[in-house]
């Protein structure tokens, strides 16, 4: 059975993302409307500033480096209000933005730079050394490392974003005409259903669609003007811009709707509370651990959070207990969305007025989307009401993984659906609820931990002959944590000291979210199929069973 979105289809214009945001014939707010405010310095970009700054930066790229359509720029930086104008200037010049976690180690960043073919890197001063070393490995010249943020390089060696936009233009730079259905706006990295991180190609059309699809829902409730202080609804900007969640829902949606984002460089609960009180913030797009912090931590009591009406939770499961705990304590509603990097990202979403009605559900299909629930491996629709793998269709679905036609083929059905690798049920009202994950991906606090990547690193350890990494539920922290099951070379100790040595060794090679917080267990073998394929799900189910007992 094909499930259709219950909402009226939207007309999605055939337009590039820059023009979609900045050349609208009529928008419901003035150019002077504040859109991004830095939580620490109070520095602000209005809509008009964003437009002019992005134009200057785009023109600067063309005149300085002859930036071409399709050239990729990596963004290796924590949230900064300079990211939106830099990203949009890049798009104006026909470029593609590829964001990376600023806590990536040198090998992780090098992989993404190489795979994406990045020609320049945007970063901030504290991250410059890693950026510099990775750039050197892949042959990006040092003068193509661009700094954003308030700190300039005292040695003057690295160029600041503000100087690129002030470059005097030679020639006559022009907006690059992109093919909105085929040219990419972003190249984000996800392991998808299996294996190592892959470049998820997201076209201009994908992003324009998802901005319209999701804002058509939330702009019924949040407005650029009015509200408690007359200055409109303000969002707390704590979700990383380097993840598709922040990229679409915080950067692009805010520019489109005219809401103001109070952007924090990193999540700090007390600072978040201060900002909510100071700016009378009314909502935020967050992952579940943020909800956990607000619902449990004593520090929250010290602040007046009464302006806060809603959290939108996505990127990992939100339990009804957690949503209820937040409501009971602070009377802040939580609604849930679901999606993936491959869906740009939002696919299903609850509305704020559905609070309390369908707890645990991730809501209904966004406009212009269709879904099927399918028996895994068989491609046959499950009986109505039964769990099945969610397959999705819509204008926000990515065209494929970069340079990986086989992976792309494996993830698309013959009838044009994207296979999510997540197991869902649908109720009679069209509410979708995620009940399990078919794929082996682990999510630590909303961040991806691809087991195959950790296993690959572990197998490089001199003492390890085999390894299998799975996710273990950590109820206290409302997340999964990665745990490794390891076969050591014969005769080696299998004690706590050895386990700690391996955990620490791996941690030195990866970003902090990939740390083996679930520990290391030594085993004599890991489950494999007859053909030698690791059976991570078999191990995961065995561990779940054992823990239930
Ligand atoms: C259970 O994390 C994301 C997308 C985040 C998002 C989506 C819709 C945020 C807000 C929103 O409204 O993308 P990825 O690619 O990093 O991870 C995708 C995976 C999914 O396949 C699923 O396993 O993250 C998991 N996931 C969820 N799981 C995402 N949202 C949920 C959810 N419940 N609500």
Coordinates of C-alpha atoms and ligand atoms in Angstrom, one line a residue:
X1 CA 0.0 0.0 0.0
X2 CA 1.2 3.5 -0.8
X3 CA 0.8 6.0 1.9
X4 CA 0.3 9.6 0.7
X5 CA 1.0 12.7 2.7
X6 CA -2.3 14.0 4.1
X7 CA -1.3 17.6 3.4
X8 CA -2.0 19.6 0.2
X9 CA 0.9 19.2 -2.3
X10 CA 3.1 22.3 -2.5
X11 CA 4.2 23.9 -5.8
X12 CA 8.0 23.7 -5.7
X13 CA 9.7 26.2 -7.9
X14 CA 12.5 25.2 -10.3
X15 CA 15.0 27.6 -8.7
X16 CA 18.4 27.5 -7.2
X17 CA 18.8 27.8 -3.5
X18 CA 20.4 31.3 -3.5
X19 CA 17.7 32.8 -5.7
X20 CA 14.9 30.9 -3.8
X21 CA 16.0 32.6 -0.5
X22 CA 17.2 36.0 -1.8
X23 CA 15.1 36.9 -4.9
X24 CA 11.6 36.3 -3.6
X25 CA 9.0 38.5 -5.1
X26 CA 7.3 39.0 -1.8
X27 CA 8.4 37.9 1.6
X28 CA 6.6 38.4 4.9
X29 CA 9.5 40.4 6.6
X30 CA 11.8 43.3 5.9
X31 CA 15.4 43.2 4.7
X32 CA 16.3 44.6 8.1
X33 CA 14.9 41.6 10.0
X34 CA 17.6 40.0 12.1
X35 CA 18.2 36.3 11.1
X36 CA 21.4 35.1 12.8
X37 CA 22.7 36.5 16.1
X38 CA 25.8 35.2 17.7
X39 CA 25.2 34.2 21.3
X40 CA 28.6 35.3 22.6
X41 CA 29.2 38.5 20.8
X42 CA 25.7 39.7 20.0
X43 CA 26.8 40.2 16.4
X44 CA 23.9 39.9 14.0
X45 CA 23.2 39.3 10.3
X46 CA 20.0 40.8 9.0
X47 CA 18.4 39.3 5.9
X48 CA 19.8 42.2 3.9
X49 CA 23.3 41.6 5.3
X50 CA 23.1 38.0 4.4
X51 CA 22.2 38.8 0.9
X52 CA 24.9 41.4 0.3
X53 CA 27.6 39.5 2.2
X54 CA 27.0 36.3 0.4
X55 CA 27.1 38.1 -2.9
X56 CA 30.4 39.7 -2.0
X57 CA 31.8 36.4 -0.9
X58 CA 30.6 34.6 -4.1
X59 CA 32.1 37.3 -6.3
X60 CA 35.3 37.2 -4.3
X61 CA 35.6 33.5 -4.9
X62 CA 35.2 34.0 -8.6
X63 CA 37.7 36.9 -8.9
X64 CA 40.3 35.4 -6.5
X65 CA 40.3 31.8 -7.5
X66 CA 38.2 31.6 -10.6
X67 CA 35.7 29.5 -8.7
X68 CA 33.8 27.2 -11.0
X69 CA 30.4 25.6 -11.1
X70 CA 30.6 22.3 -9.2
X71 CA 33.7 23.2 -7.1
X72 CA 33.5 21.9 -3.6
X73 CA 34.3 23.8 -0.4
X74 CA 34.6 22.0 2.9
X75 CA 33.3 23.7 6.1
X76 CA 35.2 22.4 9.1
X77 CA 33.9 24.6 11.8
X78 CA 31.6 24.8 14.8
X79 CA 28.5 26.9 14.4
X80 CA 29.3 30.4 13.5
X81 CA 27.0 33.1 12.1
X82 CA 29.5 33.5 9.3
X83 CA 28.7 30.0 8.0
X84 CA 25.4 31.0 6.4
X85 CA 26.7 33.9 4.3
X86 CA 29.8 31.9 3.3
X87 CA 27.8 28.9 2.3
X88 CA 25.3 30.9 0.3
X89 CA 28.0 32.9 -1.4
X90 CA 29.6 29.7 -2.4
X91 CA 26.2 28.5 -3.8
X92 CA 25.8 31.8 -5.7
X93 CA 29.2 31.1 -7.4
X94 CA 27.9 27.6 -8.4
X95 CA 29.9 25.8 -5.7
X96 CA 28.9 22.9 -3.4
X97 CA 29.2 23.0 0.4
X98 CA 30.6 19.9 2.2
X99 CA 30.3 20.3 5.9
X100 CA 32.5 18.2 8.3
X101 CA 32.5 17.8 12.1
X102 CA 35.1 20.2 13.5
X103 CA 36.1 17.5 16.0
X104 CA 37.1 15.1 13.2
X105 CA 40.7 13.9 13.5
X106 CA 43.1 14.5 10.7
X107 CA 42.4 11.1 8.9
X108 CA 38.7 11.6 9.2
X109 CA 38.9 15.1 7.6
X110 CA 41.4 13.9 5.0
X111 CA 39.0 11.2 3.9
X112 CA 36.2 13.7 3.4
X113 CA 38.4 16.3 1.6
X114 CA 39.8 13.6 -0.7
X115 CA 36.4 12.0 -1.4
X116 CA 34.6 15.2 -2.1
X117 CA 37.5 16.7 -4.1
X118 CA 37.3 19.9 -2.0
X119 CA 39.2 22.9 -3.4
X120 CA 39.1 25.1 -0.2
X121 CA 38.4 24.8 3.5
X122 CA 36.5 27.1 5.7
X123 CA 37.5 26.8 9.4
X124 CA 38.2 28.7 12.6
X125 CA 41.5 29.5 14.3
X126 CA 41.4 26.6 16.9
X127 CA 41.0 24.0 14.2
X128 CA 43.6 25.4 11.8
X129 CA 46.3 22.8 12.6
X130 CA 44.2 19.8 11.7
X131 CA 42.8 21.6 8.6
X132 CA 46.3 22.5 7.5
X133 CA 47.7 19.0 7.8
X134 CA 44.7 17.4 6.0
X135 CA 44.9 20.1 3.3
X136 CA 48.5 19.3 2.8
X137 CA 47.8 15.6 2.4
X138 CA 45.2 16.2 -0.3
X139 CA 47.0 19.0 -2.1
X140 CA 44.8 22.0 -1.1
X141 CA 47.1 25.0 -1.0
X142 CA 47.4 26.8 2.4
X143 CA 46.1 30.0 1.0
X144 CA 42.8 28.3 0.3
X145 CA 42.1 27.8 4.0
X146 CA 39.6 30.5 4.9
X147 CA 38.9 31.7 8.5
X148 CA 35.5 32.7 9.7
X149 CA 34.4 33.9 13.2
X150 CA 35.7 36.7 15.3
X151 CA 39.3 35.6 15.7
X152 CA 41.7 36.6 13.0
X153 CA 45.0 35.0 12.5
X154 CA 47.6 37.2 14.3
X155 CA 50.4 36.0 12.0
X156 CA 48.3 37.2 9.0
X157 CA 49.1 33.9 7.3
X158 CA 45.5 32.8 6.8
X159 CA 42.9 34.8 4.9
X160 CA 39.8 35.8 6.7
X161 CA 36.4 35.5 5.1
X162 CA 35.8 39.2 5.5
X163 CA 38.8 40.0 3.3
X164 CA 37.7 37.7 0.5
X165 CA 34.4 39.4 0.3
X166 CA 36.2 42.7 0.1
X167 CA 38.5 41.7 -2.7
X168 CA 38.3 44.2 -5.5
X169 CA 36.7 42.4 -8.4
X170 CA 38.5 42.0 -11.7
X171 CA 36.2 41.3 -14.6
X172 CA 32.4 41.1 -14.1
X173 CA 31.4 38.3 -11.8
X174 CA 28.0 36.8 -12.6
X175 CA 25.7 34.4 -10.8
X176 CA 26.4 30.9 -12.2
X177 CA 23.4 29.2 -13.8
X178 CA 23.0 25.9 -12.2
X179 CA 20.8 22.9 -13.2
X180 CA 18.6 22.8 -10.1
X181 CA 17.6 19.2 -10.5
X182 CA 21.2 17.9 -11.1
X183 CA 23.7 20.3 -9.6
X184 CA 24.5 19.8 -6.0
X185 CA 24.1 22.4 -3.2
X186 CA 25.5 20.1 -0.5
X187 CA 27.6 17.0 -0.2
X188 CA 27.1 15.7 3.3
X189 CA 28.6 12.4 4.6
X190 CA 26.6 9.5 5.9
X191 CA 27.3 5.8 6.0
X192 CA 23.7 5.2 4.8
X193 CA 22.5 1.6 5.3
X194 CA 25.9 0.0 5.3
X195 CA 29.7 0.4 5.2
X196 CA 31.8 3.6 5.4
X197 CA 30.8 7.2 5.1
X198 CA 29.6 8.2 1.7
X199 CA 29.0 11.5 0.0
X200 CA 25.2 12.1 0.0
X201 CA 24.5 14.2 -3.1
X202 CA 21.8 16.9 -2.3
X203 CA 20.6 19.0 -5.2
X204 CA 19.3 22.6 -5.1
X205 CA 15.9 21.1 -5.7
X206 CA 16.2 18.7 -2.8
X207 CA 17.0 21.5 -0.4
X208 CA 14.5 24.0 -1.7
X209 CA 11.9 21.3 -1.4
X210 CA 12.7 20.4 2.1
X211 CA 12.8 24.0 3.2
X212 CA 9.3 24.5 1.8
X213 CA 8.0 21.1 3.0
X214 CA 9.0 21.6 6.6
X215 CA 8.5 25.4 6.9
X216 CA 4.9 25.0 5.5
X217 CA 4.2 23.1 8.7
X218 CA 6.1 25.1 11.3
X219 CA 5.4 28.6 9.9
X220 CA 1.8 28.1 11.0
X221 CA 3.1 28.4 14.6
X222 CA 6.2 30.6 14.4
X223 CA 6.4 34.0 13.0
X224 CA 9.0 36.6 12.0
X225 CA 7.1 39.4 13.9
X226 CA 4.9 39.6 17.0
X227 CA 5.2 37.3 19.9
X228 CA 6.2 38.0 23.5
X229 CA 8.5 41.0 22.8
X230 CA 7.1 41.9 19.4
X231 CA 10.3 40.8 17.8
X232 CA 8.9 37.5 16.4
X233 CA 9.8 33.9 17.3
X234 CA 13.4 33.2 18.1
X235 CA 15.0 29.8 17.8
X236 CA 17.9 28.5 19.9
X237 CA 20.7 27.5 17.5
X238 CA 22.4 24.6 19.1
X239 CA 22.1 21.9 16.4
X240 CA 25.3 21.6 14.3
X241 CA 25.4 23.4 11.0
X242 CA 27.8 20.6 9.9
X243 CA 24.9 18.1 10.0
X244 CA 22.0 18.2 7.5
X245 CA 19.6 18.8 10.4
X246 CA 21.3 22.2 11.2
X247 CA 22.1 23.0 7.6
X248 CA 18.5 22.8 6.4
X249 CA 16.4 23.4 9.5
X250 CA 18.5 26.0 11.2
X251 CA 20.3 27.9 8.3
X252 CA 18.0 27.6 5.3
X253 CA 14.6 27.5 7.0
X254 CA 15.4 30.5 9.2
X255 CA 16.5 32.6 6.2
X256 CA 13.3 31.6 4.4
X257 CA 10.9 32.2 7.3
X258 CA 12.5 35.3 8.8
X259 CA 12.7 33.8 12.3
X260 CA 15.8 34.8 14.3
X261 CA 18.3 32.1 15.3
X262 CA 20.4 32.8 18.4
X263 CA 23.4 30.8 17.4
X264 CA 25.6 29.0 20.0
X265 CA 29.1 27.7 19.0
X266 CA 28.6 24.7 21.3
X267 CA 25.9 23.3 23.5
X268 CA 26.1 24.3 27.1
X269 CA 23.0 23.9 29.1
X270 CA 23.4 26.8 31.5
X271 CA 24.3 29.2 28.7
X272 CA 21.3 27.9 26.7
X273 CA 19.0 28.7 29.7
X274 CA 20.5 32.2 30.0
X275 CA 19.9 32.8 26.3
X276 CA 16.3 31.6 26.4
X277 CA 15.7 34.0 29.3
X278 CA 17.5 36.9 27.7
X279 CA 16.2 36.7 24.2
X280 CA 12.8 35.2 25.1
X281 CA 13.5 32.3 22.8
X282 CA 10.3 30.3 21.9
X283 CA 11.5 27.1 20.2
X284 CA 14.4 25.0 19.0
X285 CA 15.3 22.1 16.7
X286 CA 17.3 19.7 18.7
X287 CA 18.3 16.0 19.1
X288 CA 16.9 14.0 22.1
X289 CA 19.9 14.5 24.5
X290 CA 19.1 18.2 24.7
X291 CA 15.5 17.3 25.7
X292 CA 17.0 15.0 28.4
X293 CA 19.2 17.8 29.7
X294 CA 16.3 20.2 30.0
X295 CA 14.0 17.6 31.6
X296 CA 16.5 16.4 34.2
X297 CA 19.2 18.9 35.1
X298 CA 18.8 21.0 38.3
X299 CA 20.4 24.1 36.7
X300 CA 17.3 24.6 34.6
X301 CA 15.4 25.7 37.8
X302 CA 17.4 28.8 38.1
X303 CA 16.1 30.4 34.9
X304 CA 12.8 31.7 33.6
X305 CA 12.1 29.6 30.5
X306 CA 8.5 30.5 30.2
X307 CA 9.0 31.9 26.7
X308 CA 9.9 28.5 25.4
X309 CA 6.9 26.8 23.8
X310 CA 8.3 23.9 21.9
X311 CA 11.2 21.6 21.1
X312 CA 11.3 19.8 17.8
X313 CA 13.3 16.5 18.3
X314 CA 15.0 14.6 15.5
X315 CA 18.0 12.6 14.5
X316 CA 17.4 9.7 17.0
X317 CA 14.4 8.2 18.8
X318 CA 12.6 10.2 21.4
X319 CA 10.7 8.2 24.0
X320 CA 7.2 9.2 25.2
X321 CA 8.7 9.1 28.8
X322 CA 11.2 11.7 27.9
X323 CA 8.7 14.0 26.2
X324 CA 6.3 13.6 29.1
X325 CA 9.1 14.4 31.7
X326 CA 9.9 17.6 29.9
X327 CA 6.2 18.6 29.8
X328 CA 5.7 17.8 33.4
X329 CA 8.7 19.8 34.5
X330 CA 8.6 22.9 32.2
X331 CA 5.4 22.7 30.3
X332 CA 7.3 22.8 27.0
X333 CA 5.8 20.6 24.3
X334 CA 8.1 18.3 22.3
X335 CA 7.2 17.2 18.8
X336 CA 9.1 14.8 16.8
X337 CA 10.4 14.6 13.2
X338 CA 12.2 11.8 11.3
X339 CA 14.4 11.8 8.4
X340 CA 17.9 11.2 7.0
X341 CA 20.7 12.9 5.3
X342 CA 19.4 11.3 2.1
X343 CA 16.0 13.0 2.6
X344 CA 17.5 16.5 3.1
X345 CA 16.6 15.7 6.0
X346 CA 12.9 15.9 7.2
X347 CA 10.5 13.2 5.9
X348 CA 7.8 13.0 8.6
X349 CA 6.9 15.5 11.3
X350 CA 4.4 16.0 14.1
X351 CA 2.7 19.4 14.4
X352 CA 2.9 21.3 17.6
X353 CA -0.9 21.0 18.2
X354 CA -0.5 17.2 18.1
X355 CA 1.3 17.3 21.4
X356 CA 0.3 14.5 23.7
X357 CA -1.9 12.8 21.1
X358 CA 0.4 10.4 19.4
X359 CA 3.3 10.0 21.8
X360 CA 6.4 8.4 20.4
X361 CA 5.3 8.9 16.8
X362 CA 7.4 10.9 14.4
X363 CA 4.3 12.3 12.8
X364 CA 2.9 12.3 9.3
X365 CA 4.5 12.4 5.8
X366 CA 5.5 16.0 4.8
X367 CA 3.7 17.4 1.7
X368 CA 4.6 15.9 -1.7
X369 CA 5.9 12.6 -0.1
X370 CA 4.8 9.0 -0.5
X371 CA 5.8 5.9 1.5
X372 CA 5.6 2.2 1.5
X373 CA 6.3 -0.2 4.4
X374 CA 8.0 -3.3 3.0
X375 CA 9.0 -6.7 4.1
X376 CA 12.8 -6.5 4.3
X377 CA 14.6 -8.3 1.5
X378 CA 11.4 -9.2 -0.2
X379 CA 10.1 -6.0 -1.5
X380 CA 6.5 -7.0 -0.6
X381 CA 4.3 -4.6 1.3
X382 CA 3.6 -5.7 4.9
X383 CA 0.1 -6.1 6.1
X384 CA -1.5 -2.9 7.2
X385 CA -0.5 -2.2 10.9
X386 CA 2.5 -4.4 10.7
X387 CA 6.1 -3.2 11.0
X388 CA 8.1 -3.0 7.8
X389 CA 11.1 -1.2 6.3
X390 CA 10.2 2.4 5.4
X391 CA 10.6 3.3 1.7
X392 CA 10.2 7.0 0.7
X393 CA 9.6 9.0 -2.4
X394 CA 9.5 12.8 -2.8
X395 CA 11.2 15.9 -4.2
X396 CA 13.6 16.0 -1.2
X397 CA 15.1 12.5 -1.8
X398 CA 18.7 12.5 -2.9
X399 CA 19.8 11.4 -6.4
X400 CA 22.6 9.1 -5.1
X401 CA 25.9 8.6 -3.4
X402 CA 28.9 10.4 -4.9
X403 CA 30.8 8.1 -7.3
X404 CA 29.1 5.0 -5.8
X405 CA 26.6 3.7 -8.4
X406 CA 26.4 0.3 -6.8
X407 CA 25.5 1.7 -3.4
X408 CA 23.0 4.0 -5.0
X409 CA 21.4 1.2 -6.9
X410 CA 21.2 -0.9 -3.7
X411 CA 19.4 1.8 -1.9
X412 CA 16.7 2.6 -4.5
X413 CA 13.8 0.3 -5.4
X414 CA 12.8 -0.5 -8.9
X415 CA 9.8 1.7 -8.5
X416 CA 11.8 4.7 -7.4
X417 CA 11.6 4.6 -3.6
X418 CA 14.5 5.2 -1.3
X419 CA 15.0 2.4 1.2
X420 CA 15.7 4.0 4.6
X421 CA 16.9 0.9 6.5
X422 CA 14.5 1.9 9.4
X423 CA 11.6 -0.1 10.6
X424 CA 8.3 1.7 11.0
X425 CA 4.6 1.1 11.8
X426 CA 1.8 3.4 10.6
X427 CA -1.4 3.9 12.5
X428 CA -4.9 4.5 11.0
X429 CA -4.4 8.3 11.1
X430 CA -1.2 8.2 9.1
X431 CA 1.2 8.6 12.0
X432 CA 4.6 7.0 11.4
X433 CA 6.4 5.5 14.4
X434 CA 10.0 4.2 14.2
X435 CA 10.3 0.9 16.0
X436 CA 13.7 -0.4 15.1
X437 CA 16.7 0.0 12.8
X438 CA 17.3 -2.6 10.1
X439 CA 20.6 -1.1 9.2
X440 CA 23.7 -1.4 11.4
X441 CA 24.3 2.3 11.9
X442 CA 24.8 3.4 15.5
X443 CA 23.7 6.8 16.6
X444 CA 25.4 8.4 19.6
X445 CA 23.3 11.5 20.6
X446 CA 22.2 11.9 17.0
X447 CA 25.7 11.6 15.5
X448 CA 26.5 8.7 13.2
X449 CA 28.9 6.0 14.2
X450 CA 29.3 3.7 11.3
X451 CA 30.4 0.3 12.8
X452 CA 32.3 -0.7 9.7
X453 CA 34.5 2.3 10.1
X454 CA 35.4 1.5 13.7
X455 CA 36.0 -2.2 12.8
X456 CA 38.3 -1.2 10.0
X457 CA 40.4 0.9 12.4
X458 CA 40.3 -1.8 15.1
X459 CA 41.6 -4.4 12.7
X460 CA 44.6 -2.1 12.2
X461 CA 45.6 -2.7 15.8
X462 CA 48.5 -5.1 16.1
X463 CA 46.8 -7.3 18.7
X464 CA 43.4 -7.6 17.1
X465 CA 42.4 -10.4 14.7
X466 CA 38.7 -9.7 14.5
X467 CA 36.1 -7.1 15.6
X468 CA 32.4 -6.4 15.5
X469 CA 30.9 -3.1 16.7
X470 CA 27.3 -2.8 17.7
X471 CA 25.1 -0.2 19.5
X472 CA 24.1 -0.7 23.1
X473 CA 21.2 1.2 24.6
X474 CA 22.1 3.7 27.3
X475 CA 18.9 4.6 29.0
X476 CA 20.5 7.1 31.4
X477 CA 21.7 9.2 28.5
X478 CA 18.8 8.5 26.2
X479 CA 21.2 7.3 23.4
X480 CA 23.0 4.3 22.0
X481 CA 26.7 3.8 22.7
X482 CA 29.1 1.8 20.5
X483 CA 30.6 -1.4 21.9
X484 CA 33.3 -3.5 20.3
X485 CA 33.4 -7.3 20.5
X486 CA 37.0 -8.2 19.9
X487 CA 39.0 -11.3 19.1
X488 CA 42.6 -10.9 20.3
X489 CA 45.7 -12.8 19.1
X490 CA 46.1 -15.9 21.2
X491 CA 47.9 -15.6 24.6
X492 CA 47.2 -11.9 25.2
X493 CA 45.5 -10.8 28.4
X494 CA 41.7 -10.1 28.1
X495 CA 41.4 -8.0 31.3
X496 CA 40.0 -4.5 32.0
X497 CA 43.4 -2.9 31.4
X498 CA 43.6 -4.3 27.9
X499 CA 40.1 -3.2 27.2
X500 CA 40.9 0.3 28.4
X501 CA 44.0 0.4 26.3
X502 CA 42.0 -0.4 23.1
X503 CA 39.2 2.1 24.0
X504 CA 41.9 4.8 24.5
X505 CA 43.8 3.9 21.4
X506 CA 40.7 4.1 19.2
X507 CA 39.6 7.4 20.9
X508 CA 42.9 8.9 19.8
X509 CA 42.1 8.2 16.2
X510 CA 38.5 9.3 15.9
X511 CA 36.1 12.2 16.7
X512 CA 34.8 12.0 20.3
X513 CA 31.3 10.8 19.4
X514 CA 32.8 7.5 18.0
X515 CA 34.5 6.6 21.4
X516 CA 33.7 3.0 22.5
X517 CA 31.5 4.3 25.4
X518 CA 29.9 0.8 25.6
X519 CA 33.3 -0.7 26.2
X520 CA 35.2 -3.6 24.8
X521 CA 34.2 -7.2 25.3
X522 CA 36.7 -10.0 24.4
X523 CA 35.3 -13.0 22.6
X524 CA 36.7 -16.1 20.9
X525 CA 34.8 -15.3 17.7
X526 CA 32.3 -12.9 16.2
X527 CA 29.2 -14.1 14.3
X528 CA 29.7 -14.4 10.6
X529 CA 27.7 -15.8 7.7
X530 CA 28.9 -18.7 5.6
X531 CA 30.4 -16.2 3.1
X532 CA 32.3 -14.4 5.9
X533 CA 30.0 -11.4 6.2
X534 CA 29.9 -9.9 9.7
X535 CA 26.5 -10.5 11.3
X536 CA 26.2 -7.4 13.5
X537 CA 22.5 -7.6 13.9
X538 CA 22.7 -11.2 15.1
X539 CA 25.2 -10.2 17.7
X540 CA 23.0 -7.1 18.6
X541 CA 19.9 -9.3 19.0
X542 CA 21.9 -11.8 21.2
X543 CA 23.1 -9.0 23.4
X544 CA 19.6 -7.6 23.7
X545 CA 18.2 -11.0 24.6
X546 CA 20.8 -11.6 27.2
X547 CA 20.3 -8.2 28.8
X548 CA 16.5 -8.7 29.0
X549 CA 17.1 -11.9 31.1
Ligands
LIG1 C1 14.3 7.4 15.3 O1 20.0 12.5 11.7 C2 19.5 12.7 10.6 C3 18.3 13.5 10.4 C4 17.8 14.2 11.4 C5 16.5 14.8 11.4 C6 15.5 14.4 10.6 C7 14.2 14.9 10.7 C8 16.2 15.8 12.2 C9 15.0 16.5 12.3 C10 13.9 16.0 11.6 O2 12.7 16.4 11.7 O3 20.1 12.1 9.5 P1 21.3 11.0 9.5 O4 21.5 10.7 8.1 O5 22.4 11.5 10.3 O6 20.7 9.8 10.3 C11 19.5 9.2 9.8 C12 19.1 8.1 10.8 C13 17.8 7.5 10.4 O7 17.9 6.5 9.4 C14 17.3 6.9 11.7 O8 17.9 5.7 11.9 O9 18.8 8.7 12.1 C15 17.7 7.9 12.7 N1 16.7 8.9 13.0 C16 15.7 8.6 13.9 N2 15.4 7.4 14.6 C17 16.4 10.1 12.6 N3 15.4 10.7 13.2 C18 14.8 9.7 14.0 C19 13.7 9.6 14.9 N4 13.5 8.4 15.5 N5 12.9 10.7 15.1

